[in-house]
């Protein structure tokens, strides 16, 4: 029955991995334009999800309203993080931005705990139907929704980056911020829009995760930051495709490790893989080596 | 002195070791999210040495620092050619691996009729060396500060030597340092090694003063806090990270004014502070101004 277990685990892993992929896309977008790490990304998502949950608990808001609140909340908090941690610093003060975002992580998490003090809170469930059976394999309907949403958002993000004027501006800023400014792109505005966009994508990811579990715990902020970071690093920085590959790989790997070795080893496997990849193959799966090289040049000039 | 004050002072002292550890790496131009790993290694090794092998405290602390430093050096060998976010992530990955390894680590033996030792996720309890040897909290606080002053003095002396200047130069511009004939990799590994040993020393003290250590004691929060302390306090002097610890633990955690809102205040404070002073309160400029003022004052006295 090992083959069946393997197949079932892989399937489950792909589904969970799709949420990691969404988180990684958001991280990658922010890292791409800012070249700085936003540690407050997970807590931003947490803030949105907590606002949605609060509306659900106290007002009995229907699920679509909750989704809207989550996205809006995450975007607004994302804007706050951008204003306080990224806008005031030049690219030179990378560490300062990162530490400031960590400071806001602490702040947002404590504020969220004041909003909903309990460790675990109910969240509206996505689909309450019985799992589908495909031959001997089981498939949860809400997991399918999650996968579909991921593919949809990834497609939309790719379209936005490749085909629209804003996407062109974003890519220009990612490639050469100074040159982008010279040709008349409002770099600060592009950065802000990307930041808000990434926060909104994170909000959707947080919503899907909470809705699949039908609950949300105080760990979601930390969870989203670490999973998103690992998935992004596995895929290599700065590419949407890499983020998806990294997220799915992480999901599958964790599912197998959990099944065969237990939940503690599961987490260790993800970190272990990341460590080995970084130490011996720092470009990641689909690493944007070119991006790295331009960054090195940018630092020197 | 009352017990509460002694506890707060001891905490400030012990956390300062991790803050100094992150600071040493910051000087070499590397951001580490993972110095808590060496804190944890030091805590477990030193605890095992006194409890399971009945070593004296001093030897146990030295062993803890030594093992932590060696581990940091080995990790440094494979990670130090990375930079920026890659290095930060690699150190975080290693620290999380160590934390989970501690959750799985069980090493129980009967000592004096009672089974004791690290017990997986429940951590390592009953590290009763200080208690068994009648060392009071005040005396252990003194031990912490004596060691902290020793580490600080070493750092101050090293900063004035060629090695210290090399360290700062590598941190500011590794390429230029390389051109100047500095072996960047060697300087970085030396920095990582000593940073690991300093954190390990703090961990050994922590395990004995609190009488227990658990995997949760050295999670990512400790590591990122340690990093933040240096950046708030300032990167111009080894006193900077200490100032950071003092502001956070001394002012916010221990006074009850901000109870329940500590992180909201601290978080906002740090974010705004970093906008005004991206390299912390005691940055290089502030330090050189203070030095100049001191010199002028001394000359005025002549």
XYZ file of C-alpha atoms in Angstrom:
603
model
C 0.000 0.000 0.000
C 3.057 2.239 0.037
C 2.393 3.336 -3.535
C -1.102 4.424 -2.575
C 0.183 6.310 0.455
C 2.743 8.028 -1.729
C 0.092 9.043 -4.234
C -2.304 10.288 -1.561
C 0.455 12.221 0.218
C 1.587 13.795 -3.020
C -1.950 14.864 -3.772
C -2.498 16.322 -0.297
C 0.890 17.994 -0.464
C 0.097 19.664 -3.786
C -3.126 21.058 -2.323
C -1.497 22.449 0.833
C 1.493 23.515 -1.238
C -0.718 25.707 -3.372
C -1.328 27.932 -0.348
C 2.431 28.085 0.253
C 2.791 29.060 -3.395
C 0.433 32.015 -2.926
C 2.405 33.207 0.084
C 5.638 32.829 -1.866
C 4.262 34.851 -4.797
C 3.463 37.728 -2.443
C 6.904 37.542 -0.846
C 8.601 37.415 -4.226
C 6.738 40.456 -5.546
C 7.739 42.517 -2.518
C 11.309 41.257 -2.578
C 11.514 41.897 -6.303
C 10.666 45.598 -6.220
C 12.090 46.425 -2.793
C 15.072 44.064 -2.668
C 14.351 43.971 1.008
C 12.717 41.380 3.177
C 9.285 42.092 4.651
C 9.136 40.016 7.817
C 5.778 41.599 8.671
C 4.180 39.872 5.669
C 2.727 37.019 7.727
C 1.390 39.310 10.456
C -0.140 41.542 7.755
C -2.086 38.495 6.603
C -2.924 37.694 10.203
C -4.347 41.187 10.695
C -6.631 40.758 7.683
C -7.769 37.291 8.709
C -8.388 38.418 12.289
C -10.488 41.376 11.135
C -12.513 38.993 8.980
C -12.951 36.550 11.854
C -14.017 39.345 14.188
C -16.693 40.387 11.698
C -17.761 36.754 11.374
C -17.985 36.194 15.128
C -19.627 39.415 16.228
C -21.741 40.323 13.186
C -22.198 36.929 11.562
C -20.866 38.278 8.264
C -21.361 35.942 5.275
C -18.305 34.321 3.760
C -17.909 36.661 0.779
C -18.049 39.711 3.035
C -15.431 38.069 5.240
C -13.243 37.568 2.161
C -13.609 41.232 1.234
C -12.742 42.338 4.774
C -9.691 40.046 4.852
C -8.345 41.379 1.547
C -9.050 45.001 2.444
C -7.622 44.613 5.937
C -4.438 42.958 4.695
C -3.989 45.639 2.015
C -4.385 48.486 4.496
C -2.022 46.939 7.024
C 0.381 46.263 4.150
C 0.238 49.948 3.270
C 1.010 50.812 6.891
C 4.034 48.489 6.863
C 5.255 50.009 3.607
C 4.934 53.562 4.943
C 6.766 52.843 8.178
C 9.358 50.249 7.187
C 10.165 50.678 3.508
C 9.263 54.117 2.134
C 11.484 56.084 4.558
C 14.632 54.048 3.834
C 16.750 54.012 0.753
C 17.854 50.728 -0.715
C 21.070 51.152 1.221
C 19.462 50.560 4.599
C 18.370 46.979 3.969
C 18.865 45.814 7.534
C 16.999 48.777 8.936
C 13.954 47.954 6.792
C 14.030 44.325 7.811
C 14.360 45.036 11.505
C 11.664 47.707 11.311
C 9.354 45.171 9.674
C 10.138 42.759 12.485
C 9.236 45.449 15.000
C 5.899 45.936 13.260
C 5.420 42.146 13.290
C 5.484 42.275 17.081
C 3.194 45.265 17.085
C 0.592 43.861 14.701
C 0.532 40.524 16.498
C -0.128 42.120 19.853
C -2.837 44.339 18.375
C -4.462 41.238 16.856
C -4.355 39.521 20.232
C -6.228 42.462 21.712
C -8.863 42.114 19.006
C -9.360 38.358 19.581
C -7.612 37.177 22.744
C -8.386 33.472 22.368
C -5.735 31.222 20.851
C -8.191 29.612 18.445
C -11.117 31.273 16.721
C -13.802 29.935 14.376
C -13.697 30.890 10.702
C -16.414 30.328 8.070
C -15.792 27.025 6.282
C -15.230 27.126 2.544
C -17.075 24.048 1.265
C -18.753 21.633 3.624
C -19.169 18.714 1.232
C -17.773 15.220 1.723
C -14.388 14.508 0.114
C -14.442 13.394 -3.509
C -13.232 9.896 -4.222
C -11.134 9.279 -7.310
C -10.540 5.563 -7.343
C -8.811 4.806 -4.061
C -7.713 8.415 -3.543
C -9.520 11.039 -1.494
C -9.695 14.669 -2.470
C -11.179 17.446 -0.356
C -13.364 19.893 -2.246
C -11.979 22.927 -0.410
C -8.470 21.828 -1.319
C -9.522 21.861 -4.951
C -10.846 25.397 -4.539
C -7.509 26.355 -3.004
C -5.548 24.888 -5.918
C -7.839 26.542 -8.464
C -7.547 29.911 -6.703
C -3.770 29.602 -6.655
C -3.579 28.861 -10.364
C -5.986 31.705 -11.084
C -4.031 34.227 -9.036
C -0.703 33.036 -10.419
C -2.134 33.429 -13.926
C -3.456 36.884 -13.131
C -0.130 37.928 -11.609
C 1.758 36.662 -14.648
C -0.648 38.462 -16.957
C -0.306 41.637 -14.959
C 3.478 41.474 -15.025
C 3.799 40.481 -18.672
C 1.001 42.355 -20.444
C -0.049 45.500 -18.643
C 1.548 48.902 -18.352
C 1.767 48.601 -14.579
C 3.430 45.212 -15.016
C 5.979 46.745 -17.368
C 6.665 49.450 -14.792
C 7.028 46.825 -12.028
C 9.475 44.806 -14.122
C 11.418 47.950 -14.967
C 11.699 48.793 -11.262
C 12.773 45.223 -10.486
C 15.463 45.341 -13.186
C 16.848 48.845 -12.810
C 15.139 51.208 -10.376
C 17.334 54.141 -11.313
C 16.822 53.707 -15.043
C 13.090 53.287 -14.427
C 13.001 56.612 -12.614
C 14.906 58.284 -15.470
C 12.368 57.176 -18.071
C 9.603 58.711 -15.998
C 8.255 55.854 -13.912
C 7.043 56.937 -10.490
C 9.138 54.350 -8.642
C 7.667 55.060 -5.215
C 4.139 54.646 -6.517
C 5.015 51.374 -8.262
C 6.607 50.093 -5.086
C 3.559 51.021 -3.049
C 1.139 49.431 -5.521
C 3.184 46.230 -5.648
C 3.313 46.139 -1.890
C -0.448 46.518 -1.562
C -1.007 43.975 -4.326
C 1.232 41.452 -2.603
C -0.549 42.067 0.703
C -3.915 41.484 -0.983
C -2.652 38.204 -2.475
C -1.442 37.274 1.008
C -4.903 38.112 2.324
C -6.480 35.697 -0.162
C -3.979 33.015 0.852
C -4.753 33.598 4.523
C -8.469 33.461 3.843
C -8.177 30.168 1.954
C -6.036 28.596 4.669
C -8.317 29.701 7.502
C -11.443 28.675 5.571
C -10.036 25.205 4.828
C -9.331 24.655 8.519
C -12.606 26.404 9.513
C -10.552 28.060 12.272
C -7.692 30.453 12.775
C -5.051 30.366 15.493
C -2.666 32.998 16.805
C 0.185 31.137 15.076
C -0.954 32.109 11.572
C 1.303 35.179 11.350
C 4.502 33.322 12.198
C 3.351 30.383 10.081
C 2.724 32.506 6.984
C 6.062 34.316 7.269
C 8.142 31.163 7.672
C 6.310 29.014 5.093
C 6.246 31.815 2.552
C 9.941 32.545 3.068
C 10.988 28.910 2.764
C 8.828 28.387 -0.338
C 10.221 31.534 -1.929
C 13.815 30.573 -1.158
C 13.278 27.035 -2.468
C 11.996 28.444 -5.733
C 14.741 31.015 -5.990
C 14.072 34.698 -5.532
C 12.280 36.928 -7.928
C 10.162 34.724 -10.163
C 6.474 33.827 -9.984
C 7.111 30.413 -11.540
C 9.818 29.701 -8.996
C 7.495 30.717 -6.174
C 4.835 28.254 -7.362
C 7.368 25.457 -7.816
C 8.852 26.156 -4.395
C 5.442 26.220 -2.714
C 4.257 22.970 -4.292
C 7.566 21.225 -3.586
C 7.444 22.309 0.039
C 3.861 21.067 0.375
C 4.584 17.647 -1.142
C 7.739 17.209 0.861
C 6.010 18.082 4.103
C 3.115 15.741 3.400
C 5.465 12.789 2.885
C 7.624 13.674 5.869
C 4.573 14.032 8.110
C 3.147 10.691 6.992
C 6.331 8.673 7.284
C 8.285 10.498 10.001
C 5.887 12.573 12.104
C 5.069 16.280 12.438
C 8.335 17.352 14.078
C 10.493 15.759 11.426
C 8.199 17.331 8.818
C 9.281 20.821 9.855
C 12.883 19.742 10.122
C 12.855 18.357 6.566
C 11.668 21.668 5.131
C 14.347 23.641 6.957
C 16.975 21.008 6.220
C 16.234 21.130 2.517
C 16.416 24.901 2.581
C 19.758 24.814 4.364
C 21.287 22.313 1.958
C 19.957 24.211 -1.055
C 21.347 27.504 0.208
C 24.694 26.058 1.174
C 25.292 24.140 -2.029
C 22.898 25.529 -4.623
C 22.011 29.071 -3.637
C 20.120 29.920 -6.833
C 17.131 27.832 -5.808
C 15.050 25.695 -8.151
C 14.433 28.336 -10.764
C 16.733 30.916 -9.322
C 16.922 34.234 -11.067
C 20.715 34.197 -11.300
C 20.542 37.225 -13.552
C 18.676 39.173 -10.886
C 21.376 38.274 -8.435
C 24.070 39.488 -10.753
C 22.354 42.833 -11.338
C 21.959 43.161 -7.594
C 25.669 42.612 -7.116
C 26.423 45.230 -9.754
C 23.878 47.610 -8.256
C 25.550 47.345 -4.899
C 28.946 48.258 -6.322
C 27.866 51.229 -8.422
C 18.239 44.171 46.495
C 14.867 42.574 46.018
C 14.403 39.377 44.070
C 12.517 40.933 41.170
C 15.253 43.437 40.425
C 17.907 40.720 40.553
C 15.909 38.570 38.127
C 15.477 41.473 35.710
C 19.169 42.360 35.898
C 20.188 38.738 35.341
C 17.855 38.507 32.346
C 19.299 41.670 30.844
C 22.789 40.259 31.332
C 22.049 36.875 29.788
C 20.181 38.206 26.760
C 23.051 40.662 26.223
C 25.267 37.719 25.259
C 23.002 36.844 22.326
C 22.724 40.511 21.368
C 26.541 40.804 21.364
C 26.730 37.632 19.314
C 24.452 39.071 16.628
C 26.403 42.346 16.841
C 29.743 40.660 16.085
C 28.252 39.225 12.906
C 26.655 42.558 11.997
C 30.116 44.122 12.213
C 31.382 41.565 9.716
C 28.538 42.631 7.430
C 26.366 39.560 7.902
C 22.819 39.461 9.215
C 22.130 36.331 11.208
C 18.662 35.202 12.237
C 20.148 32.174 13.903
C 22.362 33.110 16.843
C 19.779 31.549 19.158
C 20.973 28.132 17.908
C 24.328 28.601 19.624
C 22.607 29.930 22.724
C 20.609 26.680 22.778
C 23.652 24.493 22.127
C 25.535 26.208 24.934
C 22.575 25.790 27.289
C 22.139 22.081 26.613
C 25.850 21.220 26.606
C 26.615 23.129 29.806
C 23.509 21.707 31.495
C 24.415 18.142 30.537
C 27.959 18.691 31.767
C 26.968 19.752 35.301
C 23.930 17.496 35.697
C 24.871 14.264 33.948
C 28.646 14.335 34.212
C 28.908 16.285 37.508
C 31.328 18.813 36.044
C 32.009 22.074 37.913
C 30.144 25.087 36.532
C 33.166 26.904 35.122
C 34.278 23.887 33.079
C 30.717 23.306 31.898
C 30.358 26.912 30.715
C 33.674 26.702 28.857
C 32.599 23.450 27.211
C 29.238 24.973 26.217
C 30.919 28.012 24.676
C 33.495 25.817 22.965
C 30.959 23.450 21.383
C 28.733 26.358 20.325
C 31.720 28.156 18.796
C 32.829 25.028 16.961
C 29.317 24.494 15.603
C 29.161 28.129 14.479
C 32.522 27.762 12.760
C 31.388 24.643 10.899
C 28.112 26.256 9.838
C 30.118 29.307 8.832
C 32.317 27.211 6.540
C 29.341 26.304 4.344
C 27.199 29.440 4.726
C 29.574 32.379 4.897
C 30.103 32.652 1.166
C 26.420 33.589 1.010
C 25.414 37.141 1.746
C 22.415 39.231 2.649
C 19.093 37.458 2.745
C 20.613 34.113 1.654
C 22.874 34.065 4.673
C 20.081 35.238 6.954
C 17.823 32.422 5.742
C 20.550 29.785 6.004
C 21.247 30.756 9.612
C 17.540 30.714 10.399
C 17.190 27.286 8.789
C 20.049 25.938 10.880
C 18.586 27.407 14.070
C 15.182 25.890 13.385
C 16.787 22.504 12.642
C 18.587 22.730 15.986
C 15.387 23.705 17.809
C 13.466 20.759 16.349
C 16.423 18.468 17.011
C 16.173 19.557 20.654
C 12.484 18.609 20.579
C 13.518 15.110 19.515
C 16.568 14.869 21.753
C 16.108 12.525 24.711
C 19.072 11.636 26.918
C 17.825 10.390 30.289
C 19.898 8.830 33.036
C 19.503 8.143 36.668
C 21.580 10.545 38.727
C 21.405 10.179 42.514
C 18.264 8.064 42.324
C 16.289 10.488 40.134
C 15.952 10.135 36.393
C 17.051 13.342 34.746
C 18.322 14.851 31.502
C 16.943 16.427 28.309
C 13.481 15.041 27.627
C 12.490 16.049 24.118
C 9.829 18.722 23.820
C 9.503 19.043 27.607
C 13.034 20.338 27.667
C 15.789 19.842 30.171
C 14.620 20.465 33.749
C 16.215 20.409 37.174
C 19.581 21.895 36.316
C 20.178 22.491 40.006
C 23.890 23.213 40.147
C 23.553 26.743 41.617
C 20.945 25.573 44.094
C 22.956 22.533 45.180
C 26.066 24.640 45.691
C 24.306 27.380 47.695
C 24.935 30.114 45.164
C 22.371 32.854 45.746
C 20.536 34.665 42.907
C 22.579 37.757 43.721
C 25.836 35.838 43.414
C 24.770 34.239 40.137
C 23.813 37.688 38.846
C 27.351 38.803 39.709
C 28.752 35.812 37.788
C 26.693 36.821 34.746
C 27.963 40.393 34.849
C 31.559 39.405 35.532
C 31.520 37.254 32.398
C 29.688 39.941 30.420
C 32.303 42.528 31.389
C 35.031 40.072 30.395
C 33.447 39.567 26.963
C 32.955 43.320 26.526
C 36.539 44.068 27.540
C 37.760 41.498 25.017
C 35.599 43.084 22.330
C 36.887 46.568 23.139
C 40.490 45.390 23.011
C 39.943 43.493 19.751
C 38.246 46.514 18.177
C 41.430 48.501 18.722
C 43.673 45.909 17.105
C 44.349 45.256 13.438
C 41.903 42.350 13.573
C 39.082 44.602 14.722
C 39.748 47.133 11.960
C 39.830 44.273 9.444
C 36.469 43.103 10.752
C 34.853 46.512 10.247
C 36.401 46.890 6.824
C 35.128 43.485 5.730
C 31.703 44.520 7.009
C 31.648 47.795 5.152
C 33.084 46.725 1.837
C 34.212 43.130 1.398
C 35.478 43.760 -2.113
C 37.666 46.653 -1.042
C 38.895 44.575 1.894
C 39.829 41.784 -0.499
C 41.719 44.238 -2.704
C 43.567 45.427 0.385
C 44.826 41.907 0.916
C 42.471 40.861 3.698
C 41.367 37.235 3.667
C 37.632 38.019 3.879
C 36.542 34.430 4.387
C 38.964 33.928 7.265
C 37.868 37.109 9.012
C 34.228 36.101 8.626
C 34.775 32.603 9.977
C 36.686 33.999 12.934
C 33.780 36.381 13.569
C 31.199 33.577 13.302
C 33.211 31.363 15.614
C 33.558 33.955 18.343
C 29.924 35.039 17.927
C 28.847 31.423 18.415
C 31.019 31.042 21.508
C 29.640 34.251 23.067
C 26.061 33.094 22.489
C 26.934 29.644 23.861
C 28.338 31.182 27.032
C 25.088 33.100 27.517
C 23.119 29.905 26.955
C 25.110 28.008 29.567
C 24.406 30.748 32.110
C 20.725 30.804 31.147
C 20.270 27.073 31.697
C 21.794 27.286 35.161
C 20.133 30.477 36.353
C 16.660 29.394 35.255
C 17.346 25.727 36.216
C 15.752 24.612 32.956
C 15.967 25.084 29.208
C 13.464 23.987 26.603
C 13.460 24.063 22.803
C 11.058 27.003 22.896
C 13.622 29.088 24.807
C 15.616 29.524 21.619
C 13.065 29.983 18.862
C 13.229 32.558 16.077
C 11.910 35.303 18.398
C 15.100 35.274 20.458
C 17.243 35.446 17.328
C 15.438 38.335 15.718
C 15.224 40.223 18.996
C 18.984 39.813 19.421
C 19.503 41.284 15.977
C 17.124 44.161 16.677
C 18.920 45.087 19.919
C 22.133 45.920 18.076
C 20.276 47.976 15.507
C 18.315 49.956 18.089
C 21.218 50.475 20.463
C 23.707 51.230 17.730
C 26.450 49.566 15.724
C 29.181 52.032 16.660
C 30.207 50.327 19.877
C 29.755 47.045 21.723
C 27.722 49.016 24.262
C 25.054 49.572 21.584
C 23.447 46.112 21.765
C 23.469 46.381 25.559
C 21.591 49.650 25.352
C 19.049 47.903 23.115
C 18.535 45.098 25.631
C 18.257 47.635 28.420
C 15.553 49.581 26.586
C 13.511 46.480 25.756
C 13.800 44.300 28.853
C 14.643 46.940 31.431
C 12.219 49.623 30.365
C 9.345 47.855 28.645
C 9.130 44.292 29.874
C 9.860 44.974 33.502
C 7.932 48.145 34.189
C 4.245 47.493 34.388
C 3.143 50.672 32.674
C 2.910 49.018 29.284
C 1.482 45.699 30.377
C -0.414 44.169 27.482
C 0.740 46.909 25.129
C 4.490 46.397 25.370
C 4.948 45.135 21.832
C 2.725 47.829 20.380
C 4.894 50.480 22.042
C 8.209 48.720 21.380
C 7.345 47.920 17.764
C 6.325 51.482 16.954
C 9.308 52.881 18.819
C 11.794 50.725 16.922
C 10.234 51.457 13.538
C 10.303 55.214 14.095
C 13.745 55.119 15.694
C 15.183 53.321 12.675
C 13.828 56.016 10.362
C 15.659 58.686 12.343
C 18.788 56.607 13.009
C 19.184 53.660 10.630
C 22.321 52.431 12.410
C 20.952 52.821 15.906
C 21.284 55.312 18.745
C 25.014 54.835 19.308
C 26.071 54.704 15.661
C 29.586 55.334 14.356
C 29.043 59.090 14.040
C 27.721 59.407 17.587
C 30.659 57.398 18.913
C 33.274 59.509 17.155
C 31.540 62.702 18.430
C 31.571 61.330 21.971
C 35.255 60.441 21.593
C 36.031 63.952 20.357
C 34.110 65.542 23.202
C 35.968 63.344 25.694
C 39.293 64.318 24.167
C 38.454 68.034 24.277
C 37.329 67.698 27.866
C 40.559 65.958 28.776
C 42.645 68.679 27.070
C 40.651 71.402 28.799
C 41.617 69.772 32.079
C 45.351 69.979 31.324
